[in-house]
mmCIF file of C-alpha atoms and ligand atoms in Angstrom:
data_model
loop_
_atom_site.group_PDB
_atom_site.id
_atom_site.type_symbol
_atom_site.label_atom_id
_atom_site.label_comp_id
_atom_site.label_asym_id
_atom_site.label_seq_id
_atom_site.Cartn_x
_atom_site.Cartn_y
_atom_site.Cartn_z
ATOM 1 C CA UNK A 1221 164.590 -34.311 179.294
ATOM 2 C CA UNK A 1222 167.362 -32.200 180.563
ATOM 3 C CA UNK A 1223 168.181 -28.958 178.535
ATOM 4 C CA UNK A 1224 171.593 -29.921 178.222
ATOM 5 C CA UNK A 1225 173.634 -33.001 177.193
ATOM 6 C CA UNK A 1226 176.050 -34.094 179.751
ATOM 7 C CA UNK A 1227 178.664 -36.739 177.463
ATOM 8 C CA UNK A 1228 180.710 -38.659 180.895
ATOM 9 C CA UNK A 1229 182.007 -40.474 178.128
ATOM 10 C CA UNK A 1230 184.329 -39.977 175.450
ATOM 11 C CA UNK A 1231 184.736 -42.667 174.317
ATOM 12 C CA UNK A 1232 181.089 -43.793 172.106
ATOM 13 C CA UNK A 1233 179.848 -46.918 171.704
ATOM 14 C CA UNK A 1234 179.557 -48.008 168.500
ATOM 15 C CA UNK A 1235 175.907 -49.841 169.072
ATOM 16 C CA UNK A 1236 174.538 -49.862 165.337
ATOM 17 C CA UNK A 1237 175.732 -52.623 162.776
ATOM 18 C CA UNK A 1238 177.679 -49.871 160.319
ATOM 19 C CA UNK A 1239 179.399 -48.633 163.560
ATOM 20 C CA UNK A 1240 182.592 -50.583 163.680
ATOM 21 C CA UNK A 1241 182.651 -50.180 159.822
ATOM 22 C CA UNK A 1242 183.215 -46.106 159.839
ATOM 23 C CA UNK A 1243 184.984 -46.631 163.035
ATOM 24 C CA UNK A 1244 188.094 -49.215 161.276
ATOM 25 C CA UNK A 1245 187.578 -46.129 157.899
ATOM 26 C CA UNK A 1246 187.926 -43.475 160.519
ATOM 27 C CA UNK A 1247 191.073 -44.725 162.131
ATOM 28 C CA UNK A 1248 192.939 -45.742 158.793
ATOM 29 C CA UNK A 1249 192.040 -42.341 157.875
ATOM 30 C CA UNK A 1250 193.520 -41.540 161.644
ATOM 31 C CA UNK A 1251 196.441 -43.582 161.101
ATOM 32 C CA UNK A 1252 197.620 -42.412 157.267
ATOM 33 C CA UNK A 1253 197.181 -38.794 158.380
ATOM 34 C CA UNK A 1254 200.110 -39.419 161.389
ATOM 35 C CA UNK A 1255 202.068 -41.278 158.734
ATOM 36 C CA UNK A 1256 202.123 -38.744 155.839
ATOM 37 C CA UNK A 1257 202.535 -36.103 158.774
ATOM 38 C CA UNK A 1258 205.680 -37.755 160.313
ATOM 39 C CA UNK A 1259 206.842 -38.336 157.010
ATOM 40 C CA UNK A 1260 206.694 -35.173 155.839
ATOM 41 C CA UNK A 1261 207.986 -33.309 158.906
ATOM 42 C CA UNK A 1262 210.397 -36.559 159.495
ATOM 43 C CA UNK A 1263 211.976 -35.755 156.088
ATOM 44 C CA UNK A 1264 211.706 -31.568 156.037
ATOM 45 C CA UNK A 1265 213.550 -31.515 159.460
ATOM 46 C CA UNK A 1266 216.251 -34.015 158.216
ATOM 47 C CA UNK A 1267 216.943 -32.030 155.101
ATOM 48 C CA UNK A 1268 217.024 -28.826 156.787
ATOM 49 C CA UNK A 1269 219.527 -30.074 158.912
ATOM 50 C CA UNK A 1270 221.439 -32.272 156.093
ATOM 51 C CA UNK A 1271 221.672 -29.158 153.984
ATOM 52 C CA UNK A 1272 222.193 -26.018 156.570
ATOM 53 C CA UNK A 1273 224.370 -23.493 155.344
ATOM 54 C CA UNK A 1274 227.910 -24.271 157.175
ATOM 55 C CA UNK A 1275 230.531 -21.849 158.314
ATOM 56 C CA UNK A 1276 232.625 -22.861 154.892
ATOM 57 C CA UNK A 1277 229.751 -21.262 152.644
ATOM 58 C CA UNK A 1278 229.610 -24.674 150.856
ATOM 59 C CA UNK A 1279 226.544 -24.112 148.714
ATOM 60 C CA UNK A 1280 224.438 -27.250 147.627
ATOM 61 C CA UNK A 1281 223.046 -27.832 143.793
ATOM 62 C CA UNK A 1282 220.390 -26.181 142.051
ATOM 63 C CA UNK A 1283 217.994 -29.168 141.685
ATOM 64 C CA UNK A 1284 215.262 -28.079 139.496
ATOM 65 C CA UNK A 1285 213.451 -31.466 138.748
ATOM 66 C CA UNK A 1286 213.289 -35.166 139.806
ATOM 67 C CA UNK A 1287 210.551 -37.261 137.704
ATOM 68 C CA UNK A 1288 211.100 -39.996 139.923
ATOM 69 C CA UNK A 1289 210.459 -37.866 143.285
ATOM 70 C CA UNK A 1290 207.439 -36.483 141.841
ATOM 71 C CA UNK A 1291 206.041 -39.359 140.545
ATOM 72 C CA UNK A 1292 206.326 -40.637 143.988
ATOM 73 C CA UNK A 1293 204.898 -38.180 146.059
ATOM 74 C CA UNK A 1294 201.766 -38.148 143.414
ATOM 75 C CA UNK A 1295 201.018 -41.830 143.031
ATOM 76 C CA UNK A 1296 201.364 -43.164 146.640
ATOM 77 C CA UNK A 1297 199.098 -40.376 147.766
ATOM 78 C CA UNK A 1298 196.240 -41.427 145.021
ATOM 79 C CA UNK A 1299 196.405 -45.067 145.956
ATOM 80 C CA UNK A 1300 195.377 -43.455 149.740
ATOM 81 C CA UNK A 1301 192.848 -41.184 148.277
ATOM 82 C CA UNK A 1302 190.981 -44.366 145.922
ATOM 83 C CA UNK A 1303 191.282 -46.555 149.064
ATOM 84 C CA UNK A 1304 189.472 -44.110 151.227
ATOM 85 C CA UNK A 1305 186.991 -42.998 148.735
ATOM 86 C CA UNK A 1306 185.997 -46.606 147.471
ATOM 87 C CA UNK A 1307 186.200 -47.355 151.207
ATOM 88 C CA UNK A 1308 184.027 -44.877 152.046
ATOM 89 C CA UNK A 1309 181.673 -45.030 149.241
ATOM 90 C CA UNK A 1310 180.850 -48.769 150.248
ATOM 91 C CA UNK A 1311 179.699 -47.701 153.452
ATOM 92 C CA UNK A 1312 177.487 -44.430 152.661
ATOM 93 C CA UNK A 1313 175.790 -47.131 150.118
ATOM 94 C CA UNK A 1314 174.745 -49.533 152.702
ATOM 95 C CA UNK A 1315 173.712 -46.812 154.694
ATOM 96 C CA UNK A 1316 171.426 -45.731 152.177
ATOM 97 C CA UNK A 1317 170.494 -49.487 151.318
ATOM 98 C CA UNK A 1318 167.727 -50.824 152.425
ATOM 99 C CA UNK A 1319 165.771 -54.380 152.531
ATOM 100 C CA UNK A 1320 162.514 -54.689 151.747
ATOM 101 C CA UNK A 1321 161.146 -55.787 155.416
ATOM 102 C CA UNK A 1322 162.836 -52.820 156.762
ATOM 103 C CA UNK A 1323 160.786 -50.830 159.642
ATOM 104 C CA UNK A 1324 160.023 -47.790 157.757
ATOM 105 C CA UNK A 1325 159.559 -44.761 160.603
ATOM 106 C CA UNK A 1326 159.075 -41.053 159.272
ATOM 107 C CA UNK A 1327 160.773 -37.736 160.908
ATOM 108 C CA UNK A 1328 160.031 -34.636 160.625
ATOM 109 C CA UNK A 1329 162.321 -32.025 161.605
ATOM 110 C CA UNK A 1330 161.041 -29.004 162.441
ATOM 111 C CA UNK A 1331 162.034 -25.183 164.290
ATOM 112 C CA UNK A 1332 163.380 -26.882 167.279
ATOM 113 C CA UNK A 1333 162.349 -30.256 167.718
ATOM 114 C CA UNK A 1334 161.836 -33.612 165.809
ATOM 115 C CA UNK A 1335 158.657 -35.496 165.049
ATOM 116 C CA UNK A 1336 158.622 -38.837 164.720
ATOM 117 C CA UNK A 1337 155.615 -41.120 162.976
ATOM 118 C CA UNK A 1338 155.076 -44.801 162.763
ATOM 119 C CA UNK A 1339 153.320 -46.537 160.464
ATOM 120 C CA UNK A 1340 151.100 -47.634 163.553
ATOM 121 C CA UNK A 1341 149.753 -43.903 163.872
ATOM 122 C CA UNK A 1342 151.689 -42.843 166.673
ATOM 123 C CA UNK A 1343 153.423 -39.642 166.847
ATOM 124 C CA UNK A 1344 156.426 -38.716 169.505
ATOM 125 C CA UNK A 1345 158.084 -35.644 169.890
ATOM 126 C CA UNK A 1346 161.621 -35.642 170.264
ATOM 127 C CA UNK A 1347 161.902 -39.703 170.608
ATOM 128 C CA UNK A 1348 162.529 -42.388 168.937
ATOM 129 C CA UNK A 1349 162.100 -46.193 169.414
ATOM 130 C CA UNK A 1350 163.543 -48.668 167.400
ATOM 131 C CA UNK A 1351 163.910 -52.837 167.824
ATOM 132 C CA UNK A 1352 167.419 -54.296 167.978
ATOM 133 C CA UNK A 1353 168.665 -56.371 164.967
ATOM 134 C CA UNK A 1354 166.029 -54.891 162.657
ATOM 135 C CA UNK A 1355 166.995 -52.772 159.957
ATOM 136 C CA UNK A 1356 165.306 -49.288 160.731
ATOM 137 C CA UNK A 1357 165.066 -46.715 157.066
ATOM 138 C CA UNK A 1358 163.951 -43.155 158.454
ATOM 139 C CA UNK A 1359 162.317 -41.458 155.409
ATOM 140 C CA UNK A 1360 162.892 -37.847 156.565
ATOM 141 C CA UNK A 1361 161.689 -34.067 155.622
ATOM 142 C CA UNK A 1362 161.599 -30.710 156.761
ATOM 143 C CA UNK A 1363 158.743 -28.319 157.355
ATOM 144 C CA UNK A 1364 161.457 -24.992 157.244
ATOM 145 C CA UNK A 1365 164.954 -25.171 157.026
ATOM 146 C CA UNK A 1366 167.811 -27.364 157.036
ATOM 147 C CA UNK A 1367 167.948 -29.905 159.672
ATOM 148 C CA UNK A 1368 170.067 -32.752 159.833
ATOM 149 C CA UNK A 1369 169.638 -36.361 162.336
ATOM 150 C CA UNK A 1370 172.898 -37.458 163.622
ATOM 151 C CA UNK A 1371 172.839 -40.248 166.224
ATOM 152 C CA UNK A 1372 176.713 -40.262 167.354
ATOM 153 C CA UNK A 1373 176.546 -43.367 168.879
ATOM 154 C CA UNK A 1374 175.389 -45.228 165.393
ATOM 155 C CA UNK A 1375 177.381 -43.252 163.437
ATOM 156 C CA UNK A 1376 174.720 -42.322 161.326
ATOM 157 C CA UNK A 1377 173.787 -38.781 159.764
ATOM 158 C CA UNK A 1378 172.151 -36.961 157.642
ATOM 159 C CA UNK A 1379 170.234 -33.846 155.935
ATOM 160 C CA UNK A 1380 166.715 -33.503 156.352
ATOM 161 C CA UNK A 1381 165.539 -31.264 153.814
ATOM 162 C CA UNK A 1382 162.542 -28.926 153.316
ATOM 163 C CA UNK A 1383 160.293 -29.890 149.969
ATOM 164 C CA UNK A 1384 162.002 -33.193 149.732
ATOM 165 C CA UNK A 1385 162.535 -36.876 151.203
ATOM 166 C CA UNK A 1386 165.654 -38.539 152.750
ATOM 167 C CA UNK A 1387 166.472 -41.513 154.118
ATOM 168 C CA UNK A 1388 169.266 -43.454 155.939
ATOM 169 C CA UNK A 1389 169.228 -46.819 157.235
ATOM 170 C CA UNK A 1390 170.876 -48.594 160.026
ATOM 171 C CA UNK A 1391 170.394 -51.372 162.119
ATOM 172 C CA UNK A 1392 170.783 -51.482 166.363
ATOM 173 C CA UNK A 1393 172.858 -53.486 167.948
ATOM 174 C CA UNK A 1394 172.673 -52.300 171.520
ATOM 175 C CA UNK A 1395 169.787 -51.722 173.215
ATOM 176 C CA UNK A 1396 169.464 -48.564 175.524
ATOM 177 C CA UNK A 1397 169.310 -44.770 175.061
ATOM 178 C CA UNK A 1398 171.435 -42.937 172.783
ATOM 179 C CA UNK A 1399 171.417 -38.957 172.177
ATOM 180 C CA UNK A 1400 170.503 -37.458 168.634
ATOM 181 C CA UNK A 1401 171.214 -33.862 167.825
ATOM 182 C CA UNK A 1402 170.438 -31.420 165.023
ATOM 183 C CA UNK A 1403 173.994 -31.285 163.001
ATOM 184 C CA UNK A 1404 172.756 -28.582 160.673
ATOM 185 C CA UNK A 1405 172.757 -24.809 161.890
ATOM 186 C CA UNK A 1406 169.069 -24.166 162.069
ATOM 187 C CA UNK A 1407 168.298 -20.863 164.065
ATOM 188 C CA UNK A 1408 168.103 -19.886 168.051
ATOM 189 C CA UNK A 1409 167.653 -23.285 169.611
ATOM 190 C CA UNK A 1410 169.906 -25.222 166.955
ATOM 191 C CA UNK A 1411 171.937 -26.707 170.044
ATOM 192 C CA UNK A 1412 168.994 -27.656 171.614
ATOM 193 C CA UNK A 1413 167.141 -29.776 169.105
ATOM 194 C CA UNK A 1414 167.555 -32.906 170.775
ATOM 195 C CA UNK A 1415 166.207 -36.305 170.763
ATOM 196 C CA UNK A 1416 166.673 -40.131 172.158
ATOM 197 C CA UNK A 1417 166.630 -43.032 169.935
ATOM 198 C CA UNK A 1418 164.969 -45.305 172.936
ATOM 199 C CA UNK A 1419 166.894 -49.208 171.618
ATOM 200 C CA UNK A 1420 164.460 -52.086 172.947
ATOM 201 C CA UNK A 1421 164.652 -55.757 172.461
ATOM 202 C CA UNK A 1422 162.371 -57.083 169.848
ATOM 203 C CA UNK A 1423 159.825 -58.778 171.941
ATOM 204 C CA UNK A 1424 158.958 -55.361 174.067
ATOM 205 C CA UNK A 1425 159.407 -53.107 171.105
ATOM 206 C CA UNK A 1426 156.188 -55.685 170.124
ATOM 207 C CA UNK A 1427 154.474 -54.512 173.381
ATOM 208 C CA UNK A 1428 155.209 -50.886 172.807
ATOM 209 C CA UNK A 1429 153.758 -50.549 169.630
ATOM 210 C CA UNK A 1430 150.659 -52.696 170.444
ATOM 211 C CA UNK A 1431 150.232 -49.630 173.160
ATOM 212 C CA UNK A 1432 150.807 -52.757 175.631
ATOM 213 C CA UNK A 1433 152.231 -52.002 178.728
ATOM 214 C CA UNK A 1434 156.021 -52.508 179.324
ATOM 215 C CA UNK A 1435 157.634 -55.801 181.227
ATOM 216 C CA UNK A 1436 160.151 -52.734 182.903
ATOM 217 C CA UNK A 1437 157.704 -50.156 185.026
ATOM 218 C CA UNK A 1438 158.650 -47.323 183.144
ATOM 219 C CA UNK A 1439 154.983 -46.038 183.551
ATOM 220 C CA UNK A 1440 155.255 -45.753 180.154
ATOM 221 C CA UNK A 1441 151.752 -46.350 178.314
ATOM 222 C CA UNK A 1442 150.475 -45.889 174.779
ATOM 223 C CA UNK A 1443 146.955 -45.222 173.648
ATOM 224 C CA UNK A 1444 145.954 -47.347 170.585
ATOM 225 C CA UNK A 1445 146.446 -44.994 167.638
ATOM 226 C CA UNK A 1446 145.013 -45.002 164.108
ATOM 227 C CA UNK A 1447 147.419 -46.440 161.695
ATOM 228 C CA UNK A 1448 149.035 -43.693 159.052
ATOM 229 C CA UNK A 1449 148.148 -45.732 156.308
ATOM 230 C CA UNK A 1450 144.506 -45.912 157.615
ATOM 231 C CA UNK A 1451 144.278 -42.159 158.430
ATOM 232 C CA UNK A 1452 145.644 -41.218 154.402
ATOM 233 C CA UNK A 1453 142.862 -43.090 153.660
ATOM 234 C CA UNK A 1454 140.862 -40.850 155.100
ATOM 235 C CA UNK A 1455 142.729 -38.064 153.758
ATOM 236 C CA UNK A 1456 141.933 -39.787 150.150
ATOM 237 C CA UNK A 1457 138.578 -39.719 150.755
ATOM 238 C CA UNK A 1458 138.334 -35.952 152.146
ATOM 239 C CA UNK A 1459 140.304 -34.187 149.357
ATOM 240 C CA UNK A 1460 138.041 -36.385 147.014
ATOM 241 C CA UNK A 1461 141.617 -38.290 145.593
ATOM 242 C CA UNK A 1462 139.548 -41.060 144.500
ATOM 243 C CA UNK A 1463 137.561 -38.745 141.784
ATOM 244 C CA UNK A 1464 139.867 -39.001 139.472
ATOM 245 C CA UNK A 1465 142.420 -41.638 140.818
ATOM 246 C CA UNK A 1466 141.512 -45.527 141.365
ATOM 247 C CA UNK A 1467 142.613 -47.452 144.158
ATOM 248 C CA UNK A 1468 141.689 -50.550 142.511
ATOM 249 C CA UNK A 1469 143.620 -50.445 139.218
ATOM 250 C CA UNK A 1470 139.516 -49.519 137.442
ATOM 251 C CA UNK A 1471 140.238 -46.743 135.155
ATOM 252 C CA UNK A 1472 137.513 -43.950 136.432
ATOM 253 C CA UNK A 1473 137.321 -41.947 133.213
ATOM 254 C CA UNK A 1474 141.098 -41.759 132.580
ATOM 255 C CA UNK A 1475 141.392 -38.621 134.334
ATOM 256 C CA UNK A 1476 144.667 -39.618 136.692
ATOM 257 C CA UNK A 1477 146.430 -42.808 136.747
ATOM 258 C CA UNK A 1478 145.419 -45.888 139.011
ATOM 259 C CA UNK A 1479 147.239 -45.986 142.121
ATOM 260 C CA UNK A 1480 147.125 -49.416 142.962
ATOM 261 C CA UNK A 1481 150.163 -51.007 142.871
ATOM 262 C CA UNK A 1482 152.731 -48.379 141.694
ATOM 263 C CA UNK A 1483 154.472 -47.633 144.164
ATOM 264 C CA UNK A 1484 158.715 -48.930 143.704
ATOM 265 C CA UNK A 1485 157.353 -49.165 140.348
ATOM 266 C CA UNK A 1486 158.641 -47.631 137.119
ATOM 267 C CA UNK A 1487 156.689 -45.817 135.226
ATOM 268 C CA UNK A 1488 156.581 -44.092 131.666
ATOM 269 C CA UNK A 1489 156.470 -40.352 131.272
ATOM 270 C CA UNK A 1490 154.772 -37.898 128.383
ATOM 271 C CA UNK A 1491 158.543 -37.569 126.543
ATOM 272 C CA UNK A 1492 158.921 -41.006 126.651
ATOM 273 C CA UNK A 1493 161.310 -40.939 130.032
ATOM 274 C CA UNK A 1494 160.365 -43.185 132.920
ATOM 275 C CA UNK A 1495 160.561 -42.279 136.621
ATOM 276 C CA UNK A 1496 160.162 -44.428 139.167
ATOM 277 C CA UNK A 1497 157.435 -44.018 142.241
ATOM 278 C CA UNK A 1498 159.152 -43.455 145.439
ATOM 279 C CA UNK A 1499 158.427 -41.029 148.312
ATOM 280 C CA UNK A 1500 159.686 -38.373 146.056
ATOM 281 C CA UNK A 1501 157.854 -38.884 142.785
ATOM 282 C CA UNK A 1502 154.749 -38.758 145.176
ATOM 283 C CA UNK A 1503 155.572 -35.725 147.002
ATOM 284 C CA UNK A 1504 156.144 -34.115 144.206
ATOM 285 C CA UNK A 1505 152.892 -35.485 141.851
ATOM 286 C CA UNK A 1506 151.146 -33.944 144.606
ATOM 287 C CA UNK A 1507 152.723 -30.565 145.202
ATOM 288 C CA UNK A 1508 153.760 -30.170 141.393
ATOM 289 C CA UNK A 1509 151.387 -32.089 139.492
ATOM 290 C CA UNK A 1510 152.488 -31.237 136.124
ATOM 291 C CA UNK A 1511 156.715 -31.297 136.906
ATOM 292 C CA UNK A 1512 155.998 -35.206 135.673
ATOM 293 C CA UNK A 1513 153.502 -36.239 133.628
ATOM 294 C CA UNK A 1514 152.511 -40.101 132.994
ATOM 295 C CA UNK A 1515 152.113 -40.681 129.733
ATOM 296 C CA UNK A 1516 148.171 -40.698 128.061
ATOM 297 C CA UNK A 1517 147.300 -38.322 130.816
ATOM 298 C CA UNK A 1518 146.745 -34.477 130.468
ATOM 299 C CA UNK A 1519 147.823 -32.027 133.446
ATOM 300 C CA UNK A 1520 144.397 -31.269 135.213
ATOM 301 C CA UNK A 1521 145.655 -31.990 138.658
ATOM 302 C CA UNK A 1522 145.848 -28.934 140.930
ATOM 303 C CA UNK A 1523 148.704 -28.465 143.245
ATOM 304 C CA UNK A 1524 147.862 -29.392 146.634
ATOM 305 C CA UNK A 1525 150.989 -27.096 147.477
ATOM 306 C CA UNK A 1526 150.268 -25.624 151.223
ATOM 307 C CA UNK A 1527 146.845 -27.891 151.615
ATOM 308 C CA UNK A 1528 148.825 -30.850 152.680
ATOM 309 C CA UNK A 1529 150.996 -30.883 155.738
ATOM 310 C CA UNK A 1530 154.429 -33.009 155.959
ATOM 311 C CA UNK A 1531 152.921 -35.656 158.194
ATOM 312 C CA UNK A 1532 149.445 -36.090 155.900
ATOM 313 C CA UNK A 1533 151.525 -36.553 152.994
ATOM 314 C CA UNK A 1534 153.302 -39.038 154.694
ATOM 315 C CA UNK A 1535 149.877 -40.957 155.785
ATOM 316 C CA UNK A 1536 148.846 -40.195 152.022
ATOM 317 C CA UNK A 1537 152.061 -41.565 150.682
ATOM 318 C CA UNK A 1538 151.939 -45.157 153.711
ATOM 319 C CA UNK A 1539 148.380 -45.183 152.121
ATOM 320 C CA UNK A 1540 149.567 -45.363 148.266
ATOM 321 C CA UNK A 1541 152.179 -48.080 149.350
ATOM 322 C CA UNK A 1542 149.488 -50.246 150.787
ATOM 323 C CA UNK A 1543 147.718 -50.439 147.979
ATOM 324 C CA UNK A 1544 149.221 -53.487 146.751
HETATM 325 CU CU1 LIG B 2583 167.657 -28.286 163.475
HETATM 326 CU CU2 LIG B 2583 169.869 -27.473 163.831
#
């Protein structure tokens, strides 16, 4: 990959599904901008005029209120604001809403460069691949600082976080090659912390992942890999997991809570509050064991804080949501 991106293009394409949704957002908010602007200007350089100080010294009223003006200028600027904000609230929730068949694909972003892991087992640097018209949800972390994954072209962003999990969701429309860059000042090489999202057409993204070789000579060839969910298994084994916690809802002594079959599950804490298992609850059981306690169960588990990297929690976590 070249060290620098060359854009030939302003204009973007807009190649994910939400695309031409922030796009039609963007240019109302475009559009009401030049309006209030040549309003406001419109009506500032007609008064100045309308009310210049003539040669007779004519000197206009002292106007010191007009309820009717003010309520004016307050409540046609609100209704602008609530449009845009309920506007834009609809999309950042389907951004952040995803099906349940959705391809789940984990990132890691990292002092300069981005790691990406399938549930498959592979592991790219700096690339991406994703099938058209599936809906892609990119579970994200960071292993320093603040990062954030911005693909320009599907108008998606967002923060990727040290000590925690996000996620955004989109859906390709195009396929192709589109640039992703680090939108979050990180340190030296910020500017060049840069990706491609590789967009292929379902039937070869099939090929790819099977580590098959491609219908397009791209040379392009992928070693069978050990699937995440397989290797947290592993991972179970080796940091003896299953001594206190089952994997096949058997209650081993009561010592930790079964994990088969909690995960998107809610379930109920020591003071009575319930929390529901996502990739958060689990990070967190594992690197703060006692932060939330299920209820009937006493806080023996040790932190595994600094003995699990990002991506093995991820395998542990594609492990835990396999156990169905
Ligand atoms: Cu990572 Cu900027």
């Amino acid at each position: 990959m070249s060290e620098y991106v060359h854009v030939d293009k302003l204009e973007l394409p807009a190649a994910s599904t939400i695309a031409p949704h922030i796009d039609s957002l963007y240019n109302f908010m475009w559009w009401t901008s030049i309006l209030s602007f040549g309003l406001v200007i419109g009506a500032a350089v007609y008064w100045i005029i309308k009310y210049r100080r003539t040669k007779q010294g004519h000197v206009t009223a002292y106007i010191s209120e007009n309820h009717t003006m003010e309520a004016v200028w307050t409540i046609i600027p609100i209704i602008f604001l609530a449009i845009i904000f309920i506007w834009g609230w609809t999309d950042y929730v389907k951004l952040r809403t995803t099906d349940a068949d959705a391809l789940e694909i984990n990132i890691i972003g990292k002092q300069w460069m981005w790691e990406t892991n399938y549930q498959n087992g592979k592991t790219e640097i700096n690339a991406l691949h994703v099938p058209r018209g599936s809906q892609v949800k990119l579970i994200m972390t960071s292993t320093d600082v603040l990062h954030s994954f911005f693909i320009p072209a599907f108008r998606v962003k967002q923060d990727v976080v040290p000590g925690m999990f996000t996620t955004v969701a989109f859906t390709a429309t195009q396929v192709g090659e589109f640039q992703v860059f680090c939108a979050e000042y990180c340190g030296t090489s910020h500017s060049k912390m840069l990706a491609k999202v590789t967009v292929m057409e379902p039937e070869d993204y099939k090929r790819w992942t099977e580590g098959m070789p491609l219908r397009t000579a791209s040379g392009e060839r992928v070693t069978p890999n050990t699937p995440l969910a397989q290797t947290g298994e592993k991972l179970f084994q080796r940091k003896n997991c299953y001594s206190c916690h089952s994997t096949d809802g058997g209650v081993q002594a009561k010592v930790g809570p079964t994990l088969k079959g909690i995960f998107g599950k809610e379930v109920t804490l020591n003071e009575g509050k319930t929390a529901k298992v996502d990739e958060n609850y689990l990070r967190e059981s594992m690197m703060d064991p006692q932060a939330k306690m299920v209820a009937g169960f006493q806080g023996v588990m040790p932190t595994f804080r600094g003995l699990l990297k990002d991506d093995e929690v991820n395998a542990l976590i594609a492990y835990i949501k396999s156990l169905k």
